[in-house]
mmCIF file of C-alpha atoms in Angstrom:
data_model
loop_
_atom_site.group_PDB
_atom_site.id
_atom_site.type_symbol
_atom_site.label_atom_id
_atom_site.label_comp_id
_atom_site.label_asym_id
_atom_site.label_seq_id
_atom_site.Cartn_x
_atom_site.Cartn_y
_atom_site.Cartn_z
ATOM 1 C CA MET A 1 10.825 8.373 -15.899
ATOM 2 C CA ASP A 2 14.498 8.273 -15.152
ATOM 3 C CA GLY A 3 16.843 5.269 -14.784
ATOM 4 C CA ILE A 4 16.013 4.359 -11.193
ATOM 5 C CA GLU A 5 12.264 4.580 -11.830
ATOM 6 C CA ASN A 6 12.534 2.443 -14.964
ATOM 7 C CA HIS A 7 14.570 -0.134 -13.030
ATOM 8 C CA ILE A 8 11.950 -0.267 -10.258
ATOM 9 C CA VAL A 9 9.124 -0.626 -12.786
ATOM 10 C CA SER A 10 10.948 -3.438 -14.595
ATOM 11 C CA ILE A 11 11.462 -5.399 -11.362
ATOM 12 C CA ILE A 12 7.863 -4.928 -10.221
ATOM 13 C CA GLY A 13 6.707 -5.948 -13.691
ATOM 14 C CA ARG A 14 8.023 -9.451 -12.943
ATOM 15 C CA SER A 15 5.761 -9.913 -9.907
ATOM 16 C CA LEU A 16 3.558 -12.996 -9.900
ATOM 17 C CA LEU A 17 0.720 -10.803 -8.599
ATOM 18 C CA PRO A 18 -0.876 -9.109 -11.612
ATOM 19 C CA GLU A 19 -1.896 -6.052 -9.611
ATOM 20 C CA ASP A 20 1.611 -5.177 -8.387
ATOM 21 C CA PRO A 21 2.736 -3.171 -11.448
ATOM 22 C CA ILE A 22 -0.624 -1.383 -11.558
ATOM 23 C CA HIS A 23 -0.493 -0.681 -7.812
ATOM 24 C CA ALA A 24 3.037 0.760 -7.984
ATOM 25 C CA ARG A 25 2.080 3.324 -10.624
ATOM 26 C CA ASN A 26 -1.311 3.981 -9.028
ATOM 27 C CA THR A 27 0.282 4.658 -5.626
ATOM 28 C CA LEU A 28 2.551 7.210 -7.296
ATOM 29 C CA GLU A 29 -0.491 8.788 -8.980
ATOM 30 C CA TRP A 30 -2.329 9.038 -5.642
ATOM 31 C CA LEU A 31 0.772 10.435 -3.964
ATOM 32 C CA LEU A 32 0.917 13.183 -6.582
ATOM 33 C CA ARG A 33 -2.796 13.917 -6.120
ATOM 34 C CA LEU A 34 -2.348 14.204 -2.368
ATOM 35 C CA ARG A 35 1.000 16.006 -2.595
ATOM 36 C CA PRO A 36 1.533 17.540 -6.075
ATOM 37 C CA ASP A 37 4.915 18.914 -4.986
ATOM 38 C CA ALA A 38 6.212 15.511 -3.777
ATOM 39 C CA ASP A 39 10.000 15.363 -3.818
ATOM 40 C CA LYS A 40 12.090 12.710 -5.561
ATOM 41 C CA ALA A 41 12.394 10.548 -2.434
ATOM 42 C CA LEU A 42 8.624 10.372 -2.001
ATOM 43 C CA ARG A 43 8.107 9.582 -5.692
ATOM 44 C CA ILE A 44 10.685 6.771 -5.647
ATOM 45 C CA ALA A 45 9.240 5.424 -2.380
ATOM 46 C CA ALA A 46 5.698 5.430 -3.798
ATOM 47 C CA LEU A 47 6.769 3.532 -6.892
ATOM 48 C CA GLY A 48 8.918 0.964 -5.056
ATOM 49 C CA HIS A 49 7.279 0.585 -1.642
ATOM 50 C CA ASP A 50 6.199 -3.037 -2.326
ATOM 51 C CA ILE A 51 9.168 -4.089 -4.467
ATOM 52 C CA GLU A 52 9.997 -7.131 -2.345
ATOM 53 C CA ARG A 53 6.765 -8.811 -3.449
ATOM 54 C CA ALA A 54 8.147 -8.972 -6.991
ATOM 55 C CA ILE A 55 11.299 -10.897 -6.016
ATOM 56 C CA GLU A 56 10.149 -14.408 -5.171
ATOM 57 C CA GLU A 57 13.437 -15.562 -3.643
ATOM 58 C CA ARG A 58 13.453 -12.579 -1.249
ATOM 59 C CA LYS A 59 9.731 -12.243 -0.655
ATOM 60 C CA VAL A 60 8.419 -12.059 2.915
ATOM 61 C CA ARG A 61 5.821 -14.791 3.537
ATOM 62 C CA ARG A 62 2.843 -14.018 5.744
ATOM 63 C CA LYS A 63 2.746 -17.540 7.169
ATOM 64 C CA ASN A 64 6.111 -16.875 8.864
ATOM 65 C CA TYR A 65 4.696 -14.175 11.165
ATOM 66 C CA GLY A 66 2.423 -14.324 14.175
ATOM 67 C CA SER A 67 0.384 -11.268 13.313
ATOM 68 C CA TYR A 68 -0.540 -9.242 10.268
ATOM 69 C CA GLU A 69 1.268 -6.216 11.752
ATOM 70 C CA GLU A 70 4.503 -8.224 12.163
ATOM 71 C CA PHE A 71 4.197 -9.411 8.564
ATOM 72 C CA LYS A 72 3.614 -5.861 7.272
ATOM 73 C CA ASP A 73 6.558 -4.558 9.304
ATOM 74 C CA ALA A 74 8.872 -7.223 7.851
ATOM 75 C CA HIS A 75 7.534 -6.499 4.354
ATOM 76 C CA ALA A 76 8.257 -2.767 4.744
ATOM 77 C CA LEU A 77 11.785 -3.396 6.032
ATOM 78 C CA ASN A 78 12.532 -5.876 3.242
ATOM 79 C CA SER A 79 11.255 -3.507 0.544
ATOM 80 C CA ALA A 80 13.292 -0.640 2.049
ATOM 81 C CA ARG A 81 16.473 -2.736 1.987
ATOM 82 C CA ILE A 82 15.942 -3.888 -1.599
ATOM 83 C CA LEU A 83 15.179 -0.382 -2.794
ATOM 84 C CA ALA A 84 18.324 0.948 -1.089
ATOM 85 C CA GLU A 85 20.401 -1.719 -2.882
ATOM 86 C CA ILE A 86 18.926 -0.724 -6.233
ATOM 87 C CA MET A 87 19.547 2.952 -5.545
ATOM 88 C CA ARG A 88 23.201 2.211 -4.690
ATOM 89 C CA GLU A 89 23.517 0.413 -8.046
ATOM 90 C CA HIS A 90 22.401 3.684 -9.647
ATOM 91 C CA ASP A 91 24.927 5.705 -7.614
ATOM 92 C CA MET A 92 22.203 7.702 -5.921
ATOM 93 C CA GLY A 93 23.374 9.956 -3.101
ATOM 94 C CA ARG A 94 23.506 8.638 0.449
ATOM 95 C CA GLU A 95 21.048 11.242 1.716
ATOM 96 C CA LEU A 96 18.441 10.311 -0.918
ATOM 97 C CA ILE A 97 18.947 6.589 -0.290
ATOM 98 C CA ASP A 98 18.502 7.076 3.459
ATOM 99 C CA ASP A 99 15.404 9.208 2.904
ATOM 100 C CA VAL A 100 13.770 6.629 0.610
ATOM 101 C CA PHE A 101 14.745 3.834 3.002
ATOM 102 C CA TYR A 102 13.046 5.676 5.884
ATOM 103 C CA LEU A 103 9.897 6.392 3.871
ATOM 104 C CA VAL A 104 9.487 2.806 2.649
ATOM 105 C CA ARG A 105 10.417 1.388 6.048
ATOM 106 C CA HIS A 106 7.502 3.326 7.577
ATOM 107 C CA HIS A 107 5.010 3.252 4.693
ATOM 108 C CA GLU A 108 2.691 0.796 6.426
ATOM 109 C CA GLU A 109 2.135 2.789 9.620
ATOM 110 C CA GLY A 110 3.023 6.379 8.758
ATOM 111 C CA GLY A 111 3.752 8.491 11.809
ATOM 112 C CA GLU A 112 4.852 11.837 10.426
ATOM 113 C CA GLU A 113 3.825 14.045 7.513
ATOM 114 C CA ARG A 114 5.801 12.414 4.684
ATOM 115 C CA THR A 115 5.311 8.800 5.767
ATOM 116 C CA ASN A 116 1.632 9.562 6.348
ATOM 117 C CA VAL A 117 1.113 10.786 2.791
ATOM 118 C CA LEU A 118 2.862 7.665 1.446
ATOM 119 C CA CYS A 119 0.749 5.452 3.722
ATOM 120 C CA HIS A 120 -2.411 7.205 2.545
ATOM 121 C CA ALA A 121 -1.518 6.919 -1.151
ATOM 122 C CA ASP A 122 -0.762 3.206 -0.656
ATOM 123 C CA SER A 123 -4.062 2.631 1.175
ATOM 124 C CA ILE A 124 -6.158 4.480 -1.367
ATOM 125 C CA SER A 125 -4.459 2.566 -4.169
ATOM 126 C CA PHE A 126 -5.227 -0.743 -2.451
ATOM 127 C CA PHE A 127 -8.933 0.070 -2.626
ATOM 128 C CA ASN A 128 -8.625 1.619 -6.085
ATOM 129 C CA VAL A 129 -6.823 -1.247 -7.873
ATOM 130 C CA ASN A 130 -5.795 -4.114 -5.571
ATOM 131 C CA LEU A 131 -9.066 -4.962 -3.851
ATOM 132 C CA PRO A 132 -10.713 -6.867 -6.732
ATOM 133 C CA TYR A 133 -7.595 -9.041 -7.128
ATOM 134 C CA TYR A 134 -7.328 -9.571 -3.364
ATOM 135 C CA PHE A 135 -11.017 -10.518 -3.190
ATOM 136 C CA SER A 136 -10.601 -13.076 -5.971
ATOM 137 C CA ARG A 137 -7.759 -14.859 -4.118
ATOM 138 C CA ASN A 138 -8.863 -14.680 -0.502
ATOM 139 C CA SER A 139 -11.790 -15.604 1.690
ATOM 140 C CA LEU A 140 -14.555 -13.164 2.456
ATOM 141 C CA GLU A 141 -13.394 -12.886 6.069
ATOM 142 C CA GLU A 142 -9.780 -12.252 5.093
ATOM 143 C CA THR A 143 -10.844 -9.632 2.534
ATOM 144 C CA ARG A 144 -13.018 -7.938 5.147
ATOM 145 C CA ASP A 145 -10.178 -7.895 7.679
ATOM 146 C CA ARG A 146 -7.772 -6.466 5.086
ATOM 147 C CA CYS A 147 -10.266 -3.756 4.155
ATOM 148 C CA LEU A 148 -10.830 -2.793 7.798
ATOM 149 C CA TRP A 149 -7.061 -2.685 8.325
ATOM 150 C CA GLY A 150 -6.731 -0.385 5.309
ATOM 151 C CA LEU A 151 -9.588 1.862 6.429
ATOM 152 C CA ARG A 152 -7.894 2.392 9.803
ATOM 153 C CA ARG A 153 -4.976 3.940 7.922
ATOM 154 C CA LEU A 154 -7.168 6.639 6.365
ATOM 155 C CA SER A 155 -8.776 9.762 7.808
ATOM 156 C CA GLY A 156 -12.469 10.401 7.252
ATOM 157 C CA SER A 157 -11.932 12.664 4.236
ATOM 158 C CA LEU A 158 -9.680 10.086 2.588
ATOM 159 C CA ARG A 159 -12.187 7.325 3.329
ATOM 160 C CA GLU A 160 -14.658 9.340 1.244
ATOM 161 C CA ILE A 161 -12.388 8.735 -1.760
ATOM 162 C CA VAL A 162 -12.687 4.983 -1.175
ATOM 163 C CA VAL A 163 -16.471 5.248 -1.011
ATOM 164 C CA SER A 164 -16.443 6.727 -4.527
ATOM 165 C CA PHE A 165 -14.706 3.704 -6.116
ATOM 166 C CA ARG A 166 -16.754 1.357 -8.281
ATOM 167 C CA TYR A 167 -15.886 -2.252 -9.121
ATOM 168 C CA LYS A 168 -16.789 -4.525 -12.012
ATOM 169 C CA ASN A 169 -17.421 -7.351 -9.559
ATOM 170 C CA LYS A 170 -20.996 -6.621 -8.482
ATOM 171 C CA GLU A 171 -20.603 -8.663 -5.287
ATOM 172 C CA LEU A 172 -17.653 -6.584 -4.058
ATOM 173 C CA GLN A 173 -19.257 -3.134 -4.079
ATOM 174 C CA PRO A 174 -22.059 -3.804 -1.544
ATOM 175 C CA LEU A 175 -19.663 -5.765 0.671
ATOM 176 C CA LEU A 176 -17.218 -2.867 0.805
ATOM 177 C CA MET A 177 -20.021 -0.406 1.553
ATOM 178 C CA THR A 178 -21.187 -2.635 4.427
ATOM 179 C CA TRP A 179 -17.659 -2.877 5.819
ATOM 180 C CA ILE A 180 -17.174 0.886 5.570
ATOM 181 C CA SER A 181 -20.513 1.441 7.302
ATOM 182 C CA ASP A 182 -19.614 -1.042 10.070
ATOM 183 C CA PHE A 183 -16.207 0.594 10.437
ATOM 184 C CA SER A 184 -17.718 4.085 10.662
ATOM 185 C CA ARG A 185 -20.274 2.937 13.236
ATOM 186 C CA VAL A 186 -17.476 1.604 15.444
ATOM 187 C CA LEU A 187 -15.641 4.941 15.157
ATOM 188 C CA THR A 188 -18.740 6.993 15.932
ATOM 189 C CA PRO A 189 -21.088 4.887 18.035
ATOM 190 C CA GLU A 190 -24.678 6.019 18.093
ATOM 191 C CA VAL A 191 -25.601 8.029 21.153
ATOM 192 C CA PRO A 192 -29.031 7.122 22.527
ATOM 193 C CA ALA A 193 -31.568 9.927 22.417
ATOM 194 C CA PRO A 194 -32.196 11.515 25.846
#
């Protein structure tokens, strides 16, 4: 890792959420699986896309937003701004800073090829490493809603990756399978036989 990546990792390492450092590296790993030729901007964005969660005094609080989408949008903007500041401290070029800003700013909803791959890597990583932590801190209903939100961000082939994950918490696995099944049924409703 180079200087900027080490700086990002050190900041995220101070997060009060134990999964944040794991998630940052895991998102980068998934990005590289999905796009082995990912450029520097995508790699930096994958590593630092949630950086604002590690800075308590600048952290976006969900309770301050009317909807989950508004909260996620504010989170993405805040992380993009913080990452741009850090990149300026490292005298990164304007074009690279702007590119990373754009990618992180849009990492929650995607919309075009590069933001989509970042969104997908982030979503897969949530299910891969964050879900057990999230489940331990939140209600069953909130965990279900977060999982359904994350599944909506993934195509069918990428959802198959999520299906392959296994968790130590024996209660979580069957719940996730039920939610995935319910989600899939809504996407492809059964057609009555003629």
